[in-house]
Short mmCIF file of N, CA and C in Angstrom, two decimals:
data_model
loop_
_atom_site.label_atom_id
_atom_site.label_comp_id
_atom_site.label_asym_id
_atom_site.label_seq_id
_atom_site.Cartn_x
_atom_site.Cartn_y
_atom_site.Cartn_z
N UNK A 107 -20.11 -0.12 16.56
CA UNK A 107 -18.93 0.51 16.00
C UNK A 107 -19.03 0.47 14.48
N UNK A 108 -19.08 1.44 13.67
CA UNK A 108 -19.13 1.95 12.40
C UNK A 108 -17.78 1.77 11.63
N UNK A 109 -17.55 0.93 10.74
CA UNK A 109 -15.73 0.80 10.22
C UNK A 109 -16.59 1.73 9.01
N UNK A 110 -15.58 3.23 8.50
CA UNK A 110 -15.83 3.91 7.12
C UNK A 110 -14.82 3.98 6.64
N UNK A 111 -14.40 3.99 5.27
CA UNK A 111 -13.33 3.67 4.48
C UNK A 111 -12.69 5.43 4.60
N UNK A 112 -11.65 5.37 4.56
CA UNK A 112 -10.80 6.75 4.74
C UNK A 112 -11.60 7.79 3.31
N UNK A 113 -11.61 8.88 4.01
CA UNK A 113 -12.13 10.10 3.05
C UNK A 113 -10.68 10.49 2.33
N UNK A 114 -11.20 10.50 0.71
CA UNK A 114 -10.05 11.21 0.19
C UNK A 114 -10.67 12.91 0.10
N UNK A 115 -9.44 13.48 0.29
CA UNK A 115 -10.08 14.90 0.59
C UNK A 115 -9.59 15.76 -0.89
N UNK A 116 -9.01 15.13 -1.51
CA UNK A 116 -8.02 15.27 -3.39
C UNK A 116 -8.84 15.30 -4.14
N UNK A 117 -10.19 14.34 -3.78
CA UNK A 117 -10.26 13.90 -4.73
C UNK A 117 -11.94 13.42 -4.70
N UNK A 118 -13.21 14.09 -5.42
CA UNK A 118 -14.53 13.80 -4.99
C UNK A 118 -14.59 11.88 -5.00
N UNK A 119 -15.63 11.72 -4.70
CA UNK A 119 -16.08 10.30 -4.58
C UNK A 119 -17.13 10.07 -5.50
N UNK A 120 -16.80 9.60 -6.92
CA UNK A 120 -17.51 9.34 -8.11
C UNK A 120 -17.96 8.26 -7.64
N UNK A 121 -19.44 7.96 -7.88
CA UNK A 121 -19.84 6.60 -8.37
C UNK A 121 -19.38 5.55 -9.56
N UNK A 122 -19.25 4.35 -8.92
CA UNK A 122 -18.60 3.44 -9.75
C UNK A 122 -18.87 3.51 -11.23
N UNK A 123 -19.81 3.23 -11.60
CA UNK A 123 -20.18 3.32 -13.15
C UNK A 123 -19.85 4.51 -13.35
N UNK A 124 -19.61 5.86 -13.06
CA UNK A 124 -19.09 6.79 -13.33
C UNK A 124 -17.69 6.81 -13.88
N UNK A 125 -17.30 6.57 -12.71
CA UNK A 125 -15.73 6.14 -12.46
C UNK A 125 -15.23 5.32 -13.43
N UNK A 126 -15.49 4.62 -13.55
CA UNK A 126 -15.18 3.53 -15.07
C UNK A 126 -15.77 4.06 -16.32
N UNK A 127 -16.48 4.59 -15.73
CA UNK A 127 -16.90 5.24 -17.66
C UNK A 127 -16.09 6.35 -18.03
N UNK A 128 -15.79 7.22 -17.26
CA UNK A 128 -14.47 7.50 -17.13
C UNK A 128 -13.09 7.15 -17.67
N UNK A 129 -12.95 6.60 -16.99
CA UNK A 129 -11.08 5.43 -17.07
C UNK A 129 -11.67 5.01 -18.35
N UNK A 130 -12.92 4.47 -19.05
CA UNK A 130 -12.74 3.73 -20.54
C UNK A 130 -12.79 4.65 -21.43
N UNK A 131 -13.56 5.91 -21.29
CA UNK A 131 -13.12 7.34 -22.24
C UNK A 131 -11.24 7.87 -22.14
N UNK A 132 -10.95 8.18 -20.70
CA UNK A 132 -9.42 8.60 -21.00
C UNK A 132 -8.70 7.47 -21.71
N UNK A 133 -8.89 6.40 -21.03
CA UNK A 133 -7.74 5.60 -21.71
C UNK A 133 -7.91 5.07 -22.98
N UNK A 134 -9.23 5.39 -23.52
CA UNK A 134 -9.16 5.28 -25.84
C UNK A 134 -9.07 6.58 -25.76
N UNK A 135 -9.03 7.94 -25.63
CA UNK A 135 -8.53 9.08 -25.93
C UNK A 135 -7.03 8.90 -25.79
N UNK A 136 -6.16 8.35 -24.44
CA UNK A 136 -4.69 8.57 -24.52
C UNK A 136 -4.52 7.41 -25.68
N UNK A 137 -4.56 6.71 -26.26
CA UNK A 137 -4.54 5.11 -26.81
C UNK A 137 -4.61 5.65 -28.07
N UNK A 138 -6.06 6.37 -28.83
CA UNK A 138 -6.04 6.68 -30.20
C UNK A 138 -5.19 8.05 -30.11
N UNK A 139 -4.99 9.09 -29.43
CA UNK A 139 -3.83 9.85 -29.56
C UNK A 139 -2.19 9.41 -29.72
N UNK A 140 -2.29 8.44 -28.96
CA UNK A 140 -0.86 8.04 -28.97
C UNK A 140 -0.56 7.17 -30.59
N UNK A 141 -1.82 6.30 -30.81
CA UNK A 141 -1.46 5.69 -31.99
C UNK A 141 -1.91 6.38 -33.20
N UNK A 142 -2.04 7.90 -32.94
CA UNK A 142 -1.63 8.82 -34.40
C UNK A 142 -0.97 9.70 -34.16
N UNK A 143 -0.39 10.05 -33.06
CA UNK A 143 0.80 10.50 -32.94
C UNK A 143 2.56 9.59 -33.20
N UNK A 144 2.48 8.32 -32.58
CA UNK A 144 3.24 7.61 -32.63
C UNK A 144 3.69 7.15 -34.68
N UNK A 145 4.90 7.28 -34.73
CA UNK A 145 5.57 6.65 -36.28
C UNK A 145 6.07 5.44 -36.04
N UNK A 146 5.74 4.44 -36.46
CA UNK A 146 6.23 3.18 -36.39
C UNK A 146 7.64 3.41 -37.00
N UNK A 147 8.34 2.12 -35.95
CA UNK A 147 9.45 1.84 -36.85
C UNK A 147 9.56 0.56 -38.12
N UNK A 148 10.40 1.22 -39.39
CA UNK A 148 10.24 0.21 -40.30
C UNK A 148 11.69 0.13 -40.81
N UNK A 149 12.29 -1.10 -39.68
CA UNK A 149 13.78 -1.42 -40.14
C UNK A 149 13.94 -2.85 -40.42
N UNK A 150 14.38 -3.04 -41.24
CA UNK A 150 14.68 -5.04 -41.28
C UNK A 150 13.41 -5.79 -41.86
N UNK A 151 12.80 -6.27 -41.35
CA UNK A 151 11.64 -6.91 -41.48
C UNK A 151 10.32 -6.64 -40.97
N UNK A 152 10.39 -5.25 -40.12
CA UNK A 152 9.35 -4.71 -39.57
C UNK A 152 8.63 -3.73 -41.12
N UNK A 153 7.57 -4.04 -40.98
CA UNK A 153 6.56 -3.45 -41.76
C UNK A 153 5.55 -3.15 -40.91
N UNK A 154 5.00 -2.31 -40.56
CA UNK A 154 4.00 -1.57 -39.78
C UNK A 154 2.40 -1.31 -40.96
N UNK A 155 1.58 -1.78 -40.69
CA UNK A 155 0.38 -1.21 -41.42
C UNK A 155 0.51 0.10 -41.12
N UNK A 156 -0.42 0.98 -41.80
CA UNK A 156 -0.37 2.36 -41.60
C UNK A 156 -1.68 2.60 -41.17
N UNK A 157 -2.04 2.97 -39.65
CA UNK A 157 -3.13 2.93 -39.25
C UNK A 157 -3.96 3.95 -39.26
N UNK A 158 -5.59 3.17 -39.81
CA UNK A 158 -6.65 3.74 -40.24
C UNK A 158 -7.39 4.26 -39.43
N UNK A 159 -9.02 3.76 -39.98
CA UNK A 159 -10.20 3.67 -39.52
C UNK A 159 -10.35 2.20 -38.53
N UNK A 160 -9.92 1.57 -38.92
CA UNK A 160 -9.87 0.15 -38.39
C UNK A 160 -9.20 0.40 -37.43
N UNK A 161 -7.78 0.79 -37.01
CA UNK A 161 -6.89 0.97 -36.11
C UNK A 161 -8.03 1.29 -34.56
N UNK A 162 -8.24 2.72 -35.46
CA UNK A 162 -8.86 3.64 -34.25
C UNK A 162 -9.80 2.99 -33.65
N UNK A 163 -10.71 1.47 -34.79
CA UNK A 163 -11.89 1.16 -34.01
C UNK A 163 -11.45 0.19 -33.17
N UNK A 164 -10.23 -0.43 -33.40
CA UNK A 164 -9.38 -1.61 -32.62
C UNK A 164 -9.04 -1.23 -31.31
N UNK A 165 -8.41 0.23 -31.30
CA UNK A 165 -8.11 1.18 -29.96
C UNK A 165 -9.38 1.08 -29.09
N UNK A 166 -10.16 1.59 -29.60
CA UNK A 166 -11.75 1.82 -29.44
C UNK A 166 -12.39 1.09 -28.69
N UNK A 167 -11.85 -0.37 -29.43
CA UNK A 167 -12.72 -1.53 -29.08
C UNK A 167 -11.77 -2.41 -27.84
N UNK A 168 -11.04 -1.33 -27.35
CA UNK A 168 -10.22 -2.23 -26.29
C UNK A 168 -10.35 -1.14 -25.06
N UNK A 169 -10.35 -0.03 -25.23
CA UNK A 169 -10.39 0.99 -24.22
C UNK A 169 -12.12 1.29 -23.49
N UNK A 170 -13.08 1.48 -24.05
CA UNK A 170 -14.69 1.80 -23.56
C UNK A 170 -15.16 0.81 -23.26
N UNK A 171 -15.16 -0.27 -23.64
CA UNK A 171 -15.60 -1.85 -22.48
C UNK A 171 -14.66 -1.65 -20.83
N UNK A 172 -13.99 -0.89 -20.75
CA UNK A 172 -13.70 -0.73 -19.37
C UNK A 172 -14.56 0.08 -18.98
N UNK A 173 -15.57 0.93 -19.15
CA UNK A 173 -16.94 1.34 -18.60
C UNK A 173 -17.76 -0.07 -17.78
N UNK A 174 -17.48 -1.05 -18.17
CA UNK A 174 -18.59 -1.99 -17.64
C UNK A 174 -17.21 -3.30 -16.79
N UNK A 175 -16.26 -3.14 -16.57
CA UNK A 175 -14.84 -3.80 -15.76
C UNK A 175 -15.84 -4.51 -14.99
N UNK A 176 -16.27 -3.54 -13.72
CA UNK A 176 -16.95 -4.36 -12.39
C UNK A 176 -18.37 -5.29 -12.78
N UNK A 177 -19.00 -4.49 -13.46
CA UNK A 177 -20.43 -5.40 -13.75
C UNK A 177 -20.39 -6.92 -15.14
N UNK A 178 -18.92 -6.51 -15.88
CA UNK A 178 -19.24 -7.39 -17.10
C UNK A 178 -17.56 -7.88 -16.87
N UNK A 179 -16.96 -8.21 -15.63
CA UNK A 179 -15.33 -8.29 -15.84
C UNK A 179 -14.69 -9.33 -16.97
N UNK A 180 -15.72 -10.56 -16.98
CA UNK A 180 -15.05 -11.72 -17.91
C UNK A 180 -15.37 -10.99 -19.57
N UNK A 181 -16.49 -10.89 -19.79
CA UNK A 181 -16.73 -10.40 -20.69
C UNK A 181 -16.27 -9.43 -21.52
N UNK A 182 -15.98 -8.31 -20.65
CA UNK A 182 -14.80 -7.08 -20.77
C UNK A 182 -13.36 -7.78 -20.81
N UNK A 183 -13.10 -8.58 -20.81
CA UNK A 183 -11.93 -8.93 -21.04
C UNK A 183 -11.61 -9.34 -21.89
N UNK A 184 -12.92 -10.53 -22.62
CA UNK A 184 -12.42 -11.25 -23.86
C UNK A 184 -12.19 -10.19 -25.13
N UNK A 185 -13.21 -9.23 -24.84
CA UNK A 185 -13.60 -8.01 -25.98
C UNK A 185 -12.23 -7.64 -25.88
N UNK A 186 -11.63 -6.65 -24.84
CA UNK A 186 -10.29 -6.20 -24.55
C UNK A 186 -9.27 -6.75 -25.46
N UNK A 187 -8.91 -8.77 -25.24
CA UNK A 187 -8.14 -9.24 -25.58
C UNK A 187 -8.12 -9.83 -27.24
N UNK A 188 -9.04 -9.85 -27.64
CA UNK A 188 -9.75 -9.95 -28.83
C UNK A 188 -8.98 -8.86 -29.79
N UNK A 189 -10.05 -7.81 -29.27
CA UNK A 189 -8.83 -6.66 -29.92
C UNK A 189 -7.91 -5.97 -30.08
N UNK A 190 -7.07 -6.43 -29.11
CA UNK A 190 -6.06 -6.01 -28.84
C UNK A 190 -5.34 -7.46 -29.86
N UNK A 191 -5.39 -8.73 -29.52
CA UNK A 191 -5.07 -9.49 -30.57
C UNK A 191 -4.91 -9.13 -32.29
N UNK A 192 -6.25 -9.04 -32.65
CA UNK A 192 -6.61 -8.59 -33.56
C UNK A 192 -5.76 -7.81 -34.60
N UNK A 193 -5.64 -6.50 -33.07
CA UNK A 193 -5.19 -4.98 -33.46
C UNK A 193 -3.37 -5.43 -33.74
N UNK A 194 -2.85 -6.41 -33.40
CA UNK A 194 -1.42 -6.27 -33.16
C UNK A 194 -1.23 -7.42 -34.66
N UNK A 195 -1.83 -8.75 -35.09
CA UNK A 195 -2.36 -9.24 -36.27
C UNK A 195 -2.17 -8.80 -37.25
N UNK A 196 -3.12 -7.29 -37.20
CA UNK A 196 -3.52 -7.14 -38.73
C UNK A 196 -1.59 -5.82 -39.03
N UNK A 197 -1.24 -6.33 -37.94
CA UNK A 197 0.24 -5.30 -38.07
C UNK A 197 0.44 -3.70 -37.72
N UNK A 198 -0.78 -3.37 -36.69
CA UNK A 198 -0.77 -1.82 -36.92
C UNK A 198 0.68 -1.79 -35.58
N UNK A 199 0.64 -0.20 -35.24
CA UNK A 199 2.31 -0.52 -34.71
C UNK A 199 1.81 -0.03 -33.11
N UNK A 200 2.43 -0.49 -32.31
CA UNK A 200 2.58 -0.70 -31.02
C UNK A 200 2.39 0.86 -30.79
N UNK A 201 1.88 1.31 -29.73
CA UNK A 201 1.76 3.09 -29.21
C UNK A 201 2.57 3.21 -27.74
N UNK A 202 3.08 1.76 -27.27
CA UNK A 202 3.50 1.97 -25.99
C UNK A 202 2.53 2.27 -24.68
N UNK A 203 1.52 2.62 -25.05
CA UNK A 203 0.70 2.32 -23.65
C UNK A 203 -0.43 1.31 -24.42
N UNK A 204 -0.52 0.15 -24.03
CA UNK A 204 -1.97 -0.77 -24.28
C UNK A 204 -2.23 -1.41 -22.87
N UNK A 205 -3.04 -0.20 -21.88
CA UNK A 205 -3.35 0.34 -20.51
C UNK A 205 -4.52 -0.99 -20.50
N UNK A 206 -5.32 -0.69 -21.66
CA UNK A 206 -6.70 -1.14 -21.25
C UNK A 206 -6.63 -2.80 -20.67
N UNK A 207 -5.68 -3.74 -21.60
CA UNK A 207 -5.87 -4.99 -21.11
C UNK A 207 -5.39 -5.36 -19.64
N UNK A 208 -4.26 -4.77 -19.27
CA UNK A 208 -3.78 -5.10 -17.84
C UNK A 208 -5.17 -4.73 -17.25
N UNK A 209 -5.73 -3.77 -17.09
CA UNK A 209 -7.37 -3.15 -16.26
C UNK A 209 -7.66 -4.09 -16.51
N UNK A 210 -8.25 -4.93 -17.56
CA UNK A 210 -9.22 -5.97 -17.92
C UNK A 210 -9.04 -7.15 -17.15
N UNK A 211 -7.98 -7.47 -17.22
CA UNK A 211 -7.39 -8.46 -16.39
C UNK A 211 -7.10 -8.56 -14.85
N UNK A 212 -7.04 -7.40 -14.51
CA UNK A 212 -6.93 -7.10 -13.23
C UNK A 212 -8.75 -6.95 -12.78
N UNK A 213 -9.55 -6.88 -13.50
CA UNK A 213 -10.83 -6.16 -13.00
C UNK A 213 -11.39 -7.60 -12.93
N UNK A 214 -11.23 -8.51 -13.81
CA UNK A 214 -11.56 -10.47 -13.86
C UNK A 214 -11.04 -10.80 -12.81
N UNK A 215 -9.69 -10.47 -12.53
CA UNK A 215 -9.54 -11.17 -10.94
C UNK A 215 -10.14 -10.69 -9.48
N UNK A 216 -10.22 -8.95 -9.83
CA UNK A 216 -10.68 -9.04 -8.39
C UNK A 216 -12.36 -8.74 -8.48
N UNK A 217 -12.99 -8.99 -9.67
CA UNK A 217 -14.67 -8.90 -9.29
C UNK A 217 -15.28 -10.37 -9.71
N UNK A 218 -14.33 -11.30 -9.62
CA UNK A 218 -15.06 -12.72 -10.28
C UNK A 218 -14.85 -13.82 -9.18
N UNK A 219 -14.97 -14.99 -9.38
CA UNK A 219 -14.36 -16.08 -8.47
C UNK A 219 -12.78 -16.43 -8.58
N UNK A 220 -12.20 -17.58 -7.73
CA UNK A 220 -10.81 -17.47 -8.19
C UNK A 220 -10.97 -18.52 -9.49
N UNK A 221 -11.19 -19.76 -9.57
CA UNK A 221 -11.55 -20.51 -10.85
C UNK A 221 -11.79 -19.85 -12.15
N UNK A 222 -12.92 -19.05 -12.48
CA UNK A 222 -13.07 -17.88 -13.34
C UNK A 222 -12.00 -17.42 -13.66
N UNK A 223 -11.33 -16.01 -12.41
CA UNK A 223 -9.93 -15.51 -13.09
C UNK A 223 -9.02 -16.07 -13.14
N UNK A 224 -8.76 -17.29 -12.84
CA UNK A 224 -7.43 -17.93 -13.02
C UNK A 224 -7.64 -18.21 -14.56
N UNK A 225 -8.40 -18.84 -15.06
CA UNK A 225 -8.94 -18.83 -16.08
C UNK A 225 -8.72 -18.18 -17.70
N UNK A 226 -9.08 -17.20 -16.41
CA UNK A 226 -8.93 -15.67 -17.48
C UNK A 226 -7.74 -15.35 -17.83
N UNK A 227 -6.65 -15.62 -16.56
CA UNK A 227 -5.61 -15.33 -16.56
C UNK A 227 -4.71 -15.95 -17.33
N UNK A 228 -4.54 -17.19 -17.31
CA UNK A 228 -3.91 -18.32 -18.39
C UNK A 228 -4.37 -18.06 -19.72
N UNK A 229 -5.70 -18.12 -19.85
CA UNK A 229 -5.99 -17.58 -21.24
C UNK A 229 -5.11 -16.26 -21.81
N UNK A 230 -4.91 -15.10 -21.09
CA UNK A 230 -4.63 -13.90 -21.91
C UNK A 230 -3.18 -14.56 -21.79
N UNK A 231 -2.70 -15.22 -20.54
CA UNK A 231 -0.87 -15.46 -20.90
C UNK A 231 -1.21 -15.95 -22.07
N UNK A 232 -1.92 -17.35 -22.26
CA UNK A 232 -1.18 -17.88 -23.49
C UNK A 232 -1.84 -17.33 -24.58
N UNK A 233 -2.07 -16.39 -25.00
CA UNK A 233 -2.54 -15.99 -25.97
C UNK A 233 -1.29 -15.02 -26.17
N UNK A 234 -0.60 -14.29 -25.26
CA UNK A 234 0.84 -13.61 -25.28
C UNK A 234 1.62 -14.66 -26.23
N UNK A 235 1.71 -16.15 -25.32
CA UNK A 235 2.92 -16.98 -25.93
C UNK A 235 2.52 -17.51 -27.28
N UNK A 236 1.01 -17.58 -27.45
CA UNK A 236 1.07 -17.98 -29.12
C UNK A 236 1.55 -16.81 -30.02
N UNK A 237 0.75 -15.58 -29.62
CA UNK A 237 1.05 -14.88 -30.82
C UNK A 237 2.92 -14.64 -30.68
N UNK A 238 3.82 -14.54 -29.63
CA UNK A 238 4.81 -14.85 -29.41
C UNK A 238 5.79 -15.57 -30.23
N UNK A 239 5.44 -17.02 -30.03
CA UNK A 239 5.48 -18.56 -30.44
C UNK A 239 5.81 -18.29 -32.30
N UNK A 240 4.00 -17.81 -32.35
CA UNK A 240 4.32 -17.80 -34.07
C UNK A 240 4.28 -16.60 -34.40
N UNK A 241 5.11 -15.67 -33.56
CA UNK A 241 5.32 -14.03 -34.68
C UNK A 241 4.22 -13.59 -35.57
N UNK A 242 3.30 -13.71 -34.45
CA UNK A 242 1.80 -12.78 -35.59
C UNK A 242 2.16 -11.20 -35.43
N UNK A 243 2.27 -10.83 -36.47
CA UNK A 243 2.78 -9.35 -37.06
C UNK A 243 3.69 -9.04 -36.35
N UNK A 244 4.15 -7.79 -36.81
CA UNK A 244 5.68 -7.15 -36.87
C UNK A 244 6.16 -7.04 -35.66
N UNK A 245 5.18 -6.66 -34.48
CA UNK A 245 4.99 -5.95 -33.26
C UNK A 245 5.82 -7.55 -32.44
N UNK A 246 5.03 -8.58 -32.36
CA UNK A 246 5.31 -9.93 -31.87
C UNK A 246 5.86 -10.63 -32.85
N UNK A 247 6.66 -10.41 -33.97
CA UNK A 247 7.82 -10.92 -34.31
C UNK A 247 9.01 -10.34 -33.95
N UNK A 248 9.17 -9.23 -33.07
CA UNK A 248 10.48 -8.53 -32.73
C UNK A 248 10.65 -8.57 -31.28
N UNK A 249 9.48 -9.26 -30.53
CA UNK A 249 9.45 -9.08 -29.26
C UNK A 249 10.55 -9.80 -28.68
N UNK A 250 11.78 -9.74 -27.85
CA UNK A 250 12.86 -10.39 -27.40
C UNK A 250 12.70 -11.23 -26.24
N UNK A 251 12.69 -12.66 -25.69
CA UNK A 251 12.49 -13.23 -24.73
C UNK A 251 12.29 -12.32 -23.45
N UNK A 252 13.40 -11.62 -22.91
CA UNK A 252 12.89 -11.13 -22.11
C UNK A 252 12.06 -10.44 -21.71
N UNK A 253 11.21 -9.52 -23.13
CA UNK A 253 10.16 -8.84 -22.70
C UNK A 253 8.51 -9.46 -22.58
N UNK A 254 9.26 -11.43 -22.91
CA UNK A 254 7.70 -11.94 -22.71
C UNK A 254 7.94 -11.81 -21.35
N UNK A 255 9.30 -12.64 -21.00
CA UNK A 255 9.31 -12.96 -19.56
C UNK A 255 8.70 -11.59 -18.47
N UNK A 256 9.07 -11.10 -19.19
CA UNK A 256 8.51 -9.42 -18.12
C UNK A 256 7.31 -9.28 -18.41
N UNK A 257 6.35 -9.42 -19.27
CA UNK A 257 5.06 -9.20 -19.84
C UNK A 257 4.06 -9.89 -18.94
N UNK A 258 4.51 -11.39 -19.15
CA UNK A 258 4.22 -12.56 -18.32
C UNK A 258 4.00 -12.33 -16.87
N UNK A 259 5.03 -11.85 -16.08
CA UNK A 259 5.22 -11.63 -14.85
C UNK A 259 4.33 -10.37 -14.47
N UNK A 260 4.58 -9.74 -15.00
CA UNK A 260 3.48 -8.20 -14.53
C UNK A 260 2.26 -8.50 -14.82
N UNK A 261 1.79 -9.67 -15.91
CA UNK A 261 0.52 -10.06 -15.39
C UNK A 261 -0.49 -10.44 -14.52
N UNK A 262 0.92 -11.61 -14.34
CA UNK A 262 1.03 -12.63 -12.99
C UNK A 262 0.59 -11.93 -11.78
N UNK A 263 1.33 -10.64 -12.07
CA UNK A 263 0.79 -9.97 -10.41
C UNK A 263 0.23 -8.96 -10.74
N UNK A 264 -0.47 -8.72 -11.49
CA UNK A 264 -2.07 -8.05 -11.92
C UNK A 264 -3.21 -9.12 -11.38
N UNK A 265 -2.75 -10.16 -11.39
CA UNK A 265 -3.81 -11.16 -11.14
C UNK A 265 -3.95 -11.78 -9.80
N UNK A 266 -2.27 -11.61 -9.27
CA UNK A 266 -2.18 -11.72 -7.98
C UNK A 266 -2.94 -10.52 -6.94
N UNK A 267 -2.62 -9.31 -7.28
CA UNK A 267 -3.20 -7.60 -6.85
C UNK A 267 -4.89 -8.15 -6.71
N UNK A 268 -5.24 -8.48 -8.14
CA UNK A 268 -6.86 -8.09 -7.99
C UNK A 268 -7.47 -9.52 -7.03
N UNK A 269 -7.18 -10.35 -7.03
CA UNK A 269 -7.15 -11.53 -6.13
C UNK A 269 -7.43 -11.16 -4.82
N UNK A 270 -5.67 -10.06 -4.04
CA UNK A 270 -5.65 -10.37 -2.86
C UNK A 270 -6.45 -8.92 -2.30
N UNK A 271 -7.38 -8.46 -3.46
CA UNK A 271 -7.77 -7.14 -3.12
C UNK A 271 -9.38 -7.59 -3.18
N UNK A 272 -9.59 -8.60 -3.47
CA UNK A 272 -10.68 -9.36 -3.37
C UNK A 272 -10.85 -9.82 -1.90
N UNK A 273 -9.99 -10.83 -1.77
CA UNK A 273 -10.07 -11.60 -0.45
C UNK A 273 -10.04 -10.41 0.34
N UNK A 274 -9.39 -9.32 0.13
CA UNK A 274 -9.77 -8.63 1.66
C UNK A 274 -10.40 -7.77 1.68
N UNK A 275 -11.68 -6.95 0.73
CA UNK A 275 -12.96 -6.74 0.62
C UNK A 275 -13.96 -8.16 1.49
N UNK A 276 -13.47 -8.90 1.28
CA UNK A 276 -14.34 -10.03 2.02
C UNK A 276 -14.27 -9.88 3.14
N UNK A 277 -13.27 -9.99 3.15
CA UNK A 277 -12.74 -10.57 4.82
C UNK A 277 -13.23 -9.01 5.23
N UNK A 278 -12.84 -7.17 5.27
CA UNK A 278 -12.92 -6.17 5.54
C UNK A 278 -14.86 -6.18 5.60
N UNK A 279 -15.87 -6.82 4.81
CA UNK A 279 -17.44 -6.85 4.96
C UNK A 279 -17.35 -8.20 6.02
N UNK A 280 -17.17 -9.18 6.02
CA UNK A 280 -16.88 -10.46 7.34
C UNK A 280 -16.96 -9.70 8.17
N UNK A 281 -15.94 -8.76 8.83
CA UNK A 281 -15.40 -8.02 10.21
C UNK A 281 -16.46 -6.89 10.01
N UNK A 282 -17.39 -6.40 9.86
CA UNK A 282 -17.73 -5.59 9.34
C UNK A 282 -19.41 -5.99 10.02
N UNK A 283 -19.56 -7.16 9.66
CA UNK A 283 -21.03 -7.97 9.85
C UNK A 283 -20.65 -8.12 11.12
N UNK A 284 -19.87 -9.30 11.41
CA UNK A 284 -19.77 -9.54 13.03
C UNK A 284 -19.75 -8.26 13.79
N UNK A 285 -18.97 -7.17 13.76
CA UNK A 285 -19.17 -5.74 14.55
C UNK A 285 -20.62 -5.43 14.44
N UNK A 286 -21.69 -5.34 13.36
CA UNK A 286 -22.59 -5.12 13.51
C UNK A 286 -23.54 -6.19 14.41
N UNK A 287 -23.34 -7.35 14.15
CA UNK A 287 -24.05 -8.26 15.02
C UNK A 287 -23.71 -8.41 16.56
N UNK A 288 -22.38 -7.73 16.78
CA UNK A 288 -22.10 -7.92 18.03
C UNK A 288 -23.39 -6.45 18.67
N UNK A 289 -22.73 -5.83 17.31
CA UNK A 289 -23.50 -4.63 18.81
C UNK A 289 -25.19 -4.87 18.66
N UNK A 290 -25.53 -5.56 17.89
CA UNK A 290 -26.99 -5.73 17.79
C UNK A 290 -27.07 -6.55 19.22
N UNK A 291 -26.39 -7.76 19.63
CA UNK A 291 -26.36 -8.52 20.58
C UNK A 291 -26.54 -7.81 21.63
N UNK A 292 -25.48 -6.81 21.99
CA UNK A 292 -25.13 -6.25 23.12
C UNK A 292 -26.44 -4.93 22.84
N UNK A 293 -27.25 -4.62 22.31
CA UNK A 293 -28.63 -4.02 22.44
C UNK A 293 -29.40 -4.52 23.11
N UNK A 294 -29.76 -5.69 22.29
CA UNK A 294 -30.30 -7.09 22.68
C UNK A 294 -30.48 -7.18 24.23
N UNK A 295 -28.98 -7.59 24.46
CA UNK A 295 -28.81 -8.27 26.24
C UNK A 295 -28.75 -6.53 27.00
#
C-alpha cells in the first residue's frame, strides 16, 4: 500500500530549494517596498532614522537567507535575528510586515531537534524582552506591554506549529516504513 501526499491541483509542485528561494526573493521585495513606501511616525520622542542604503541591506539581510530555511534553519535564523535586531537599533522605522523572522523561527523548529529549537526559540524571545527591557530605538521604546505579550505568544506557537509538524512528518515516514515492510513480508511469506 502506497501512502501519497494529496495533489494540489492550484498550484504546480516546486522543488524545495526552489520554493524557498522563492519565499526569500518575495518577502525582501514586499519588506524593501514596504520600507520605502512606508513614512515613519515622528511624534513625542519617536525619531525614526531616515532609511538608506543600510536599511535596504538590513531588509535584505533578513529576507534571502530564507532561500536556505530547510538546509541552514539555525543558521538562517541567527542572520534573520541579527538583522532584524540591528535594523530596529540603528532606529530605521517599523514597515509592519517583518515576515522573514517568524519563517526563521518556525523553519528552526520544525527542521532541527527539539533541544536546538527550543533554544532558538528562547533566544529570539529574549532578545524581544531585552531590546524591550532597554528601549533600543524608537520602534522598541514605544512598544506597549501588550504587544510584547502578543509578540511573545505568536512566537510561542510558531514554535509550537513547526514542532508538531515535525513530529508528524516522523511519525507519517514511521507508518510509512512499517506499510512498506509489511507488504515486503507478506511477498516474502
Amino acid at each position: 500500500m502506497e501512502v501519497r501526499p494529496p495533489q494540489r491541483r492550484w498550484l504546480p509542485r516546486l522543488p524545495q530549494q526552489v520554493a524557498d528561494a522563492l519565499l526569500g526573493v518575495l518577502v525582501t521585495l514586499l519588506q524593501v517596498s514596504l520600507l520605502l513606501v512606508v513614512q515613519p511616525y515622528e511624534g513625542g520622542r519617536l525619531r525614526y532614522t531616515e532609511p538608506g542604503v543600510l536599511a535596504v541591506l538590513l531588509v535584505a539581510a533578513q529576507g534571502l537567507p530564507l532561500a536556505w530555511r530547510r538546509r541552514r534553519p539555525l543558521l538562517v535564523l541567527v542572520v534573520v535575528l541579527l538583522a532584524n535586531t540591528i535594523y530596529y537599533a540603528l532606529g530605521f522605522p517599523q514597515t509592519g510586515f517583518d515576515f522573514a523572522l517568524p519563517v526563521a523561527l518556525y523553519s528552526a523548529a520544525a527542521y532541527t531537534g527539539r533541544r536546538s529549537s527550543l533554544l532558538a526559540a528562547v533566544a529570539t524571545m529574549a532578545s524581544f524582552v531585552a531590546l524591550y527591557a532597554f528601549e533600543v530605538g524608537p520602534f522598541w521604546a514605544s512598544v506597549p506591554l501588550s504587544f510584547m505579550a502578543w509578540l511573545l505568544a505568536i512566537f510561542a506557537a510558531l514554535w509550537v506549529w513547526g514542532r508538531y509538524l515535525q513530529v508528524r512528518r516522523a511519525y507519517t515516514a514511521e507508518l510509512e516504513a512499517r506499510a512498506e515492510r509489511a507488504e515486503r513480508d507478506r511477498a516474502a511469506e
